[in-house]
Amino acid sequence: MTEVTTGERLFVGGSWVEPDGGHYEVTDPATEETVGWAPEASRDQVRAACAAAREALGPWSRTAPQERAEILARTAEAIRGRLVPYAELARAETGATTGTARAMQVGVAAARFRRYARVEPAEWPVSPQINEAGPMGRAGVMGALAVRQPVGVVACVTSYNNPWANPAGKIAPALAMGNTVVVKPAPQDPLSVYRMAAALEAAGAPPGVVNVVSGRAVEVGEAAVESPDVDMVSFTGSTAVGQRIAEVCGRHMKRQLMELGGKGAAVVLDDADLGSAVAGIGTTFSFYSGQICTAPTRVLAQRGVYDRLVEQLAAYARRLKIGDPGEPDTVVGPLISAAHRDRVESYVELGRKEGAVVVTGGGRPPLERGFYVAPTLLADATNDMRVAREEIFGPVVVVIPFDEEDEGVALANDSDYGLIDYVWSADVARAFRVARRLRAGGVGINTVGRNMEAPFGGFKRSGVGRDVGSYALHAYSEVQAIVWPG
């Protein structure tokens, strides 16, 4: 049974607070039924949450790192202990399959809290240096220590495609470094984030260290970003929204961590293992139904393998079961909303008009309810088409042919985005050579898998900054130098 919620409350300053704006409906995208009712915060309540985080910052930042780590570890265990009901709620809110909700949403969230419960040094010695005499004094040996200090209050504005792993990836390292947080979850699926707040509360997080405020109105997020109590904004979402947030941060010199859009190029060279390439590219159809910024949505196939790759991708897409994400054999679930389904469908129609060939998919599967789009393959595309340049965020793959390796690299780099690209080749040295030429924050070679300690972030319009692993601890801290006579 899905954990249906009614009348959820905001979490502000350690208290569960009735929302000034009432409640709004959260809809299951697979059944179009009500999952629960999410709270609509007012601007004043968002400001109160930011003020509570500011008040809690001093004591929390002075708490021993080991004590903070113990709270994160208890949070991880609390989440793991309720993995099944939490995953059912996530499945109902997002439309993710049960396996994805358990492993990649709730499971990854618990793993991230466990990861940042490992205390890492926040300071390190700098090699002594002999300074020449200068205007401030005579020559001598100077010692130094580099110390990581918390940034302060962090506004975490999270995405709808993963209401567990994405917030956990912000909250856990921010708290580990001594920051306090105000979380503004995506309006489509905020209920899971309130469960995370409850787990943190039960684990002993002091009042005001974690605050959660939700709402459909743009003003809710704006109030958090604009608050004078907020020192940093960590945002995951579209590039367009990220640009607006960055403008506000720039005016007030607030730190930013921006995880924005992607249009991942998958460069398939003529010596590639096509089975591996098809399986990797095919995750665009299945994983979150393509609603993920790291998906290999723009396939650049060398002429020698182009026809076979298109044929095999089409066959792969047609085999995928679309339907109820609660069924164990379902592979492709719904999109998050009717409005987003309409947007994805409009891109498919645009691709047709631009001259791309719809090899498979392109419409809705024969299901009575739910916001579904069939896995869609567009072939014979060119890199100047909008379907090849703009982020569709759905189960749509665009295939573009190329002749020589240099042309493939040039096409891959001819994009406003640069988050994650991919290379398939049987020649690993060749694949590494191509990877080093790609203007992307990450490159997968013969895989779409990720190393969760490797830095994550984008070039160009795909974002600012890096997180994951120890890089997240760097992102949520400032470096202070302490210098003294040796």
Tab-separated table of C-alpha atoms in Angstrom, residues 120-442:
chain	number	residue	atom	x	y	z
A	120	GLU	CA	36.983	13.735	7.210
A	121	PRO	CA	39.683	16.216	8.222
A	122	ALA	CA	38.484	19.817	7.976
A	123	GLU	CA	41.994	21.200	8.270
A	124	TRP	CA	45.395	20.325	6.918
A	125	PRO	CA	48.932	21.694	7.315
A	126	VAL	CA	50.574	23.732	4.585
A	127	SER	CA	54.294	23.204	4.113
A	128	PRO	CA	56.354	25.884	5.926
A	129	GLN	CA	57.750	28.526	3.621
A	130	ILE	CA	60.735	30.858	3.980
A	131	ASN	CA	59.476	34.334	3.159
A	132	GLU	CA	61.753	37.119	1.991
A	133	ALA	CA	61.692	40.339	3.975
A	134	GLY	CA	58.872	42.631	2.962
A	135	PRO	CA	57.096	45.773	4.106
A	136	MET	CA	55.417	43.907	6.986
A	137	GLY	CA	58.602	42.621	8.606
A	138	ARG	CA	61.829	40.698	8.292
A	139	ALA	CA	62.390	37.392	6.545
A	140	GLY	CA	61.410	34.232	8.387
A	141	VAL	CA	59.720	30.854	8.285
A	142	MET	CA	55.931	31.019	8.201
A	143	GLY	CA	53.670	28.179	9.185
A	144	ALA	CA	50.140	27.855	7.829
A	145	LEU	CA	47.018	25.806	8.261
A	146	ALA	CA	44.161	25.572	5.760
A	147	VAL	CA	40.847	25.191	7.583
A	148	ARG	CA	37.459	24.381	6.121
A	149	GLN	CA	34.689	26.510	7.594
A	150	PRO	CA	30.949	26.148	6.918
A	151	VAL	CA	29.493	28.520	4.357
A	152	GLY	CA	26.513	29.261	6.610
A	153	VAL	CA	22.825	28.851	5.822
A	154	VAL	CA	22.244	26.863	2.621
A	155	ALA	CA	19.013	27.037	0.640
A	156	CYS	CA	18.604	23.652	-1.061
A	157	VAL	CA	16.226	23.857	-4.018
A	158	THR	CA	15.707	20.319	-5.279
A	159	SER	CA	14.477	18.548	-8.409
A	160	TYR	CA	11.351	16.479	-8.990
A	161	ASN	CA	12.974	13.451	-10.596
A	162	ASN	CA	14.445	12.122	-7.347
A	163	PRO	CA	12.955	13.469	-4.089
A	164	TRP	CA	15.273	11.299	-1.985
A	165	ALA	CA	18.758	11.088	-3.501
A	166	ASN	CA	18.881	14.681	-4.701
A	167	PRO	CA	17.963	16.360	-1.377
A	168	ALA	CA	20.136	13.884	0.556
A	169	GLY	CA	23.073	14.771	-1.689
A	170	LYS	CA	22.717	18.384	-0.578
A	171	ILE	CA	21.573	18.075	3.033
A	172	ALA	CA	24.052	15.428	4.221
A	173	PRO	CA	27.343	17.084	3.138
A	174	ALA	CA	26.043	20.533	4.108
A	175	LEU	CA	25.247	19.344	7.638
A	176	ALA	CA	28.485	17.382	7.873
A	177	MET	CA	30.417	20.612	7.251
A	178	GLY	CA	28.489	22.488	9.954
A	179	ASN	CA	26.002	24.371	7.784
A	180	THR	CA	22.277	24.594	8.419
A	181	VAL	CA	19.736	24.147	5.634
A	182	VAL	CA	16.391	25.336	4.327
A	183	VAL	CA	15.041	22.847	1.808
A	184	LYS	CA	12.567	23.894	-0.862
A	185	PRO	CA	11.505	20.671	-2.620
A	186	ALA	CA	10.033	20.481	-6.098
A	187	PRO	CA	6.272	21.133	-5.997
A	188	GLN	CA	5.410	17.884	-7.788
A	189	ASP	CA	6.722	15.492	-5.112
A	190	PRO	CA	7.574	17.176	-1.789
A	191	LEU	CA	6.044	14.589	0.547
A	192	SER	CA	9.134	12.373	0.543
A	193	VAL	CA	11.306	15.299	1.639
A	194	TYR	CA	9.151	15.770	4.731
A	195	ARG	CA	9.771	12.090	5.576
A	196	MET	CA	13.496	12.837	5.339
A	197	ALA	CA	13.077	15.782	7.704
A	198	ALA	CA	11.239	13.535	10.157
A	199	ALA	CA	14.092	11.022	10.010
A	200	LEU	CA	16.603	13.782	10.745
A	201	GLU	CA	14.476	15.032	13.630
A	202	ALA	CA	14.240	11.520	15.094
A	203	ALA	CA	18.004	11.120	14.689
A	204	GLY	CA	18.603	14.144	16.907
A	205	ALA	CA	19.118	17.059	14.520
A	206	PRO	CA	18.671	20.179	16.722
A	207	PRO	CA	15.811	22.610	16.003
A	208	GLY	CA	16.492	24.911	13.076
A	209	VAL	CA	19.338	22.849	11.618
A	210	VAL	CA	16.980	21.411	8.980
A	211	ASN	CA	13.907	23.237	7.697
A	212	VAL	CA	11.538	22.258	4.878
A	213	VAL	CA	9.129	24.632	3.141
A	214	SER	CA	7.173	23.718	0.022
A	215	GLY	CA	4.721	25.281	-2.367
A	216	ARG	CA	3.623	25.533	-5.975
A	217	ALA	CA	3.997	29.311	-6.055
A	218	VAL	CA	7.240	30.683	-7.480
A	219	GLU	CA	7.344	33.058	-4.515
A	220	VAL	CA	8.246	30.203	-2.149
A	221	GLY	CA	11.546	29.477	-3.852
A	222	GLU	CA	12.198	33.164	-4.483
A	223	ALA	CA	11.798	33.976	-0.800
A	224	ALA	CA	14.401	31.362	0.148
A	225	VAL	CA	16.894	32.474	-2.484
A	226	GLU	CA	16.464	36.170	-1.680
A	227	SER	CA	16.550	35.824	2.103
A	228	PRO	CA	19.350	37.849	3.739
A	229	ASP	CA	19.796	34.912	6.122
A	230	VAL	CA	20.850	32.610	3.272
A	231	ASP	CA	24.565	32.449	2.416
A	232	MET	CA	24.479	29.826	-0.342
A	233	VAL	CA	22.010	28.360	-2.825
A	234	SER	CA	22.332	24.757	-3.984
A	235	PHE	CA	19.995	24.193	-6.924
A	236	THR	CA	19.188	21.257	-9.168
A	237	GLY	CA	16.897	21.932	-12.108
A	238	SER	CA	16.612	23.613	-15.454
A	239	THR	CA	19.202	25.992	-16.829
A	240	ALA	CA	16.565	28.699	-17.272
A	241	VAL	CA	15.633	28.676	-13.583
A	242	GLY	CA	19.286	28.357	-12.589
A	243	GLN	CA	20.105	31.541	-14.499
A	244	ARG	CA	17.423	33.467	-12.607
A	245	ILE	CA	18.709	32.150	-9.277
A	246	ALA	CA	22.285	33.023	-10.244
A	247	GLU	CA	21.251	36.622	-10.946
A	248	VAL	CA	19.927	36.962	-7.391
A	249	CYS	CA	22.999	35.269	-5.931
A	250	GLY	CA	25.255	37.542	-7.940
A	251	ARG	CA	23.622	40.693	-6.590
A	252	HIS	CA	24.247	39.562	-3.022
A	253	MET	CA	27.512	37.626	-3.567
A	254	LYS	CA	25.964	34.370	-2.380
A	255	ARG	CA	27.778	31.122	-3.023
A	256	GLN	CA	26.202	28.863	-5.650
A	257	LEU	CA	26.170	25.204	-6.560
A	258	MET	CA	24.210	24.746	-9.779
A	259	GLU	CA	23.349	21.316	-11.193
A	260	LEU	CA	21.531	22.270	-14.387
A	261	GLY	CA	20.396	20.793	-17.697
A	262	GLY	CA	22.089	18.351	-19.999
A	263	LYS	CA	21.966	17.077	-23.554
A	264	GLY	CA	24.427	14.230	-23.233
A	265	ALA	CA	26.265	13.243	-26.395
A	266	ALA	CA	26.879	9.525	-26.860
A	267	VAL	CA	29.682	9.155	-29.401
A	268	VAL	CA	29.468	5.648	-30.862
A	269	LEU	CA	32.597	4.898	-32.891
A	270	ASP	CA	32.718	2.349	-35.679
A	271	ASP	CA	34.558	-0.244	-33.562
A	272	ALA	CA	32.075	-0.079	-30.677
A	273	ASP	CA	30.360	-3.035	-29.032
A	274	LEU	CA	26.838	-2.202	-30.194
A	275	GLY	CA	25.185	-4.365	-27.559
A	276	SER	CA	26.859	-2.336	-24.832
A	277	ALA	CA	26.052	0.943	-26.578
A	278	VAL	CA	22.384	0.040	-27.055
A	279	ALA	CA	22.002	-1.036	-23.417
A	280	GLY	CA	23.605	2.194	-22.195
A	281	ILE	CA	21.734	4.548	-24.509
A	282	GLY	CA	18.537	2.617	-23.824
A	283	THR	CA	18.552	3.803	-20.218
A	284	THR	CA	17.186	7.069	-21.604
A	285	PHE	CA	13.940	5.230	-22.326
A	286	SER	CA	13.679	3.539	-18.947
A	287	PHE	CA	15.579	5.304	-16.160
A	288	TYR	CA	13.105	7.871	-14.764
A	289	SER	CA	11.525	7.676	-18.241
A	290	GLY	CA	14.286	9.930	-19.531
A	291	GLN	CA	13.655	12.601	-16.896
A	292	ILE	CA	17.300	12.846	-15.919
A	293	CYS	CA	19.915	15.375	-16.957
A	294	THR	CA	22.681	12.781	-17.361
A	295	ALA	CA	20.845	10.717	-19.997
A	296	PRO	CA	22.640	9.995	-23.307
A	297	THR	CA	19.872	11.597	-25.351
A	298	ARG	CA	21.941	12.806	-28.350
A	299	VAL	CA	23.557	9.852	-30.108
A	300	LEU	CA	26.362	10.557	-32.572
A	301	ALA	CA	26.947	7.383	-34.567
A	302	GLN	CA	29.802	6.849	-37.003
A	303	ARG	CA	28.595	5.839	-40.478
A	304	GLY	CA	30.001	2.335	-40.255
A	305	VAL	CA	27.624	1.430	-37.406
A	306	TYR	CA	24.850	3.995	-37.900
A	307	ASP	CA	22.216	1.799	-39.585
A	308	ARG	CA	22.782	-1.167	-37.274
A	309	LEU	CA	22.693	1.046	-34.190
A	310	VAL	CA	19.404	2.657	-35.210
A	311	GLU	CA	17.891	-0.764	-35.926
A	312	GLN	CA	19.022	-2.223	-32.611
A	313	LEU	CA	17.945	0.825	-30.586
A	314	ALA	CA	14.494	0.677	-32.164
A	315	ALA	CA	14.179	-3.039	-31.393
A	316	TYR	CA	15.350	-2.407	-27.820
A	317	ALA	CA	12.792	0.377	-27.300
A	318	ARG	CA	9.928	-1.739	-28.641
A	319	ARG	CA	10.706	-4.553	-26.166
A	320	LEU	CA	10.373	-2.371	-23.061
A	321	LYS	CA	7.231	-2.860	-21.017
A	322	ILE	CA	5.381	0.403	-20.368
A	323	GLY	CA	2.815	0.623	-17.604
A	324	ASP	CA	2.140	0.440	-13.897
A	325	PRO	CA	5.464	1.221	-12.155
A	326	GLY	CA	4.351	-0.935	-9.247
A	327	GLU	CA	4.432	-4.079	-11.380
A	328	PRO	CA	7.772	-5.912	-11.080
A	329	ASP	CA	8.265	-6.301	-14.851
A	330	THR	CA	7.497	-2.688	-15.770
A	331	VAL	CA	10.483	-0.882	-17.241
A	332	VAL	CA	9.049	2.451	-18.416
A	333	GLY	CA	6.844	4.470	-16.108
A	334	PRO	CA	4.987	7.743	-16.655
A	335	LEU	CA	6.239	11.290	-16.910
A	336	ILE	CA	5.748	13.514	-13.891
A	337	SER	CA	2.650	15.411	-15.092
A	338	ALA	CA	0.196	15.935	-17.930
A	339	ALA	CA	1.841	19.270	-18.708
A	340	HIS	CA	5.250	17.667	-19.048
A	341	ARG	CA	3.833	14.887	-21.220
A	342	ASP	CA	2.426	17.558	-23.532
A	343	ARG	CA	5.839	19.233	-23.656
A	344	VAL	CA	7.637	16.011	-24.591
A	345	GLU	CA	5.037	15.206	-27.247
A	346	SER	CA	5.432	18.684	-28.716
A	347	TYR	CA	9.165	18.037	-29.138
A	348	VAL	CA	8.494	14.774	-30.967
A	349	GLU	CA	6.170	16.585	-33.353
A	350	LEU	CA	8.757	19.324	-33.772
A	351	GLY	CA	11.344	16.685	-34.679
A	352	ARG	CA	9.054	15.398	-37.410
A	353	LYS	CA	8.619	18.884	-38.809
A	354	GLU	CA	12.378	19.476	-38.691
A	355	GLY	CA	12.934	16.406	-40.846
A	356	ALA	CA	13.880	13.700	-38.357
A	357	VAL	CA	12.424	10.222	-38.903
A	358	VAL	CA	10.355	8.738	-36.067
A	359	VAL	CA	11.623	5.151	-36.149
A	360	THR	CA	9.589	3.983	-33.175
A	361	GLY	CA	7.323	5.497	-30.539
A	362	GLY	CA	6.201	9.062	-30.914
A	363	GLY	CA	2.841	8.681	-29.210
A	364	ARG	CA	1.039	7.498	-26.109
A	365	PRO	CA	0.767	3.807	-25.252
A	366	PRO	CA	-2.766	2.350	-25.031
A	367	LEU	CA	-3.228	2.888	-21.290
A	368	GLU	CA	-6.399	4.287	-19.753
A	369	ARG	CA	-4.693	6.519	-17.210
A	370	GLY	CA	-1.308	8.027	-16.526
A	371	PHE	CA	1.023	10.516	-18.170
A	372	TYR	CA	2.843	8.113	-20.482
A	373	VAL	CA	4.885	8.638	-23.637
A	374	ALA	CA	6.195	5.615	-25.526
A	375	PRO	CA	9.986	5.301	-25.880
A	376	THR	CA	10.765	7.306	-28.996
A	377	LEU	CA	13.685	7.119	-31.420
A	378	LEU	CA	14.318	9.954	-33.875
A	379	ALA	CA	16.841	9.137	-36.604
A	380	ASP	CA	18.452	10.980	-39.532
A	381	ALA	CA	18.654	14.108	-37.393
A	382	THR	CA	21.114	16.954	-37.710
A	383	ASN	CA	22.821	18.798	-34.896
A	384	ASP	CA	21.091	22.089	-35.697
A	385	MET	CA	17.601	20.693	-35.027
A	386	ARG	CA	15.963	21.867	-31.811
A	387	VAL	CA	15.356	18.244	-30.786
A	388	ALA	CA	19.143	17.808	-30.898
A	389	ARG	CA	19.974	21.040	-29.092
A	390	GLU	CA	17.326	21.446	-26.383
A	391	GLU	CA	16.741	19.318	-23.316
A	392	ILE	CA	13.543	17.292	-23.826
A	393	PHE	CA	13.655	15.465	-20.469
A	394	GLY	CA	11.708	12.437	-21.580
A	395	PRO	CA	12.151	8.987	-23.194
A	396	VAL	CA	13.327	10.443	-26.517
A	397	VAL	CA	16.643	9.645	-28.213
A	398	VAL	CA	17.929	11.548	-31.244
A	399	VAL	CA	20.485	9.875	-33.561
A	400	ILE	CA	22.870	11.873	-35.769
A	401	PRO	CA	25.370	10.300	-38.229
A	402	PHE	CA	28.978	11.411	-38.676
A	403	ASP	CA	31.948	10.290	-40.766
A	404	GLU	CA	35.331	10.979	-39.161
A	405	GLU	CA	36.319	11.013	-35.483
A	406	ASP	CA	37.082	14.737	-35.530
A	407	GLU	CA	33.598	15.434	-36.858
A	408	GLY	CA	32.044	13.393	-34.060
A	409	VAL	CA	33.975	15.337	-31.431
A	410	ALA	CA	33.011	18.650	-33.040
A	411	LEU	CA	29.329	17.668	-33.085
A	412	ALA	CA	29.461	16.561	-29.453
A	413	ASN	CA	30.981	19.878	-28.404
A	414	ASP	CA	28.555	21.914	-30.518
A	415	SER	CA	26.054	22.247	-27.672
A	416	ASP	CA	25.076	24.762	-25.031
A	417	TYR	CA	25.297	21.944	-22.505
A	418	GLY	CA	28.227	19.994	-21.113
A	419	LEU	CA	27.159	17.767	-18.236
A	420	ILE	CA	27.865	14.096	-19.013
A	421	ASP	CA	28.961	12.738	-22.404
A	422	TYR	CA	29.694	9.147	-23.385
A	423	VAL	CA	32.058	7.307	-25.731
A	424	TRP	CA	31.727	3.746	-27.021
A	425	SER	CA	34.766	2.121	-28.628
A	426	ALA	CA	36.508	-1.247	-28.397
A	427	ASP	CA	39.810	0.645	-28.433
A	428	VAL	CA	40.115	2.019	-24.890
A	429	ALA	CA	43.050	4.274	-25.796
A	430	ARG	CA	40.981	5.755	-28.615
A	431	ALA	CA	38.001	6.215	-26.290
A	432	PHE	CA	40.169	8.044	-23.736
A	433	ARG	CA	41.584	10.246	-26.472
A	434	VAL	CA	38.081	11.244	-27.561
A	435	ALA	CA	36.910	11.675	-23.957
A	436	ARG	CA	39.677	14.156	-23.200
A	437	ARG	CA	38.516	16.291	-26.141
A	438	LEU	CA	34.892	16.505	-24.983
A	439	ARG	CA	33.752	19.667	-23.222
A	440	ALA	CA	31.738	17.998	-20.510
A	441	GLY	CA	32.009	17.745	-16.739
A	442	GLY	CA	32.070	13.964	-16.962
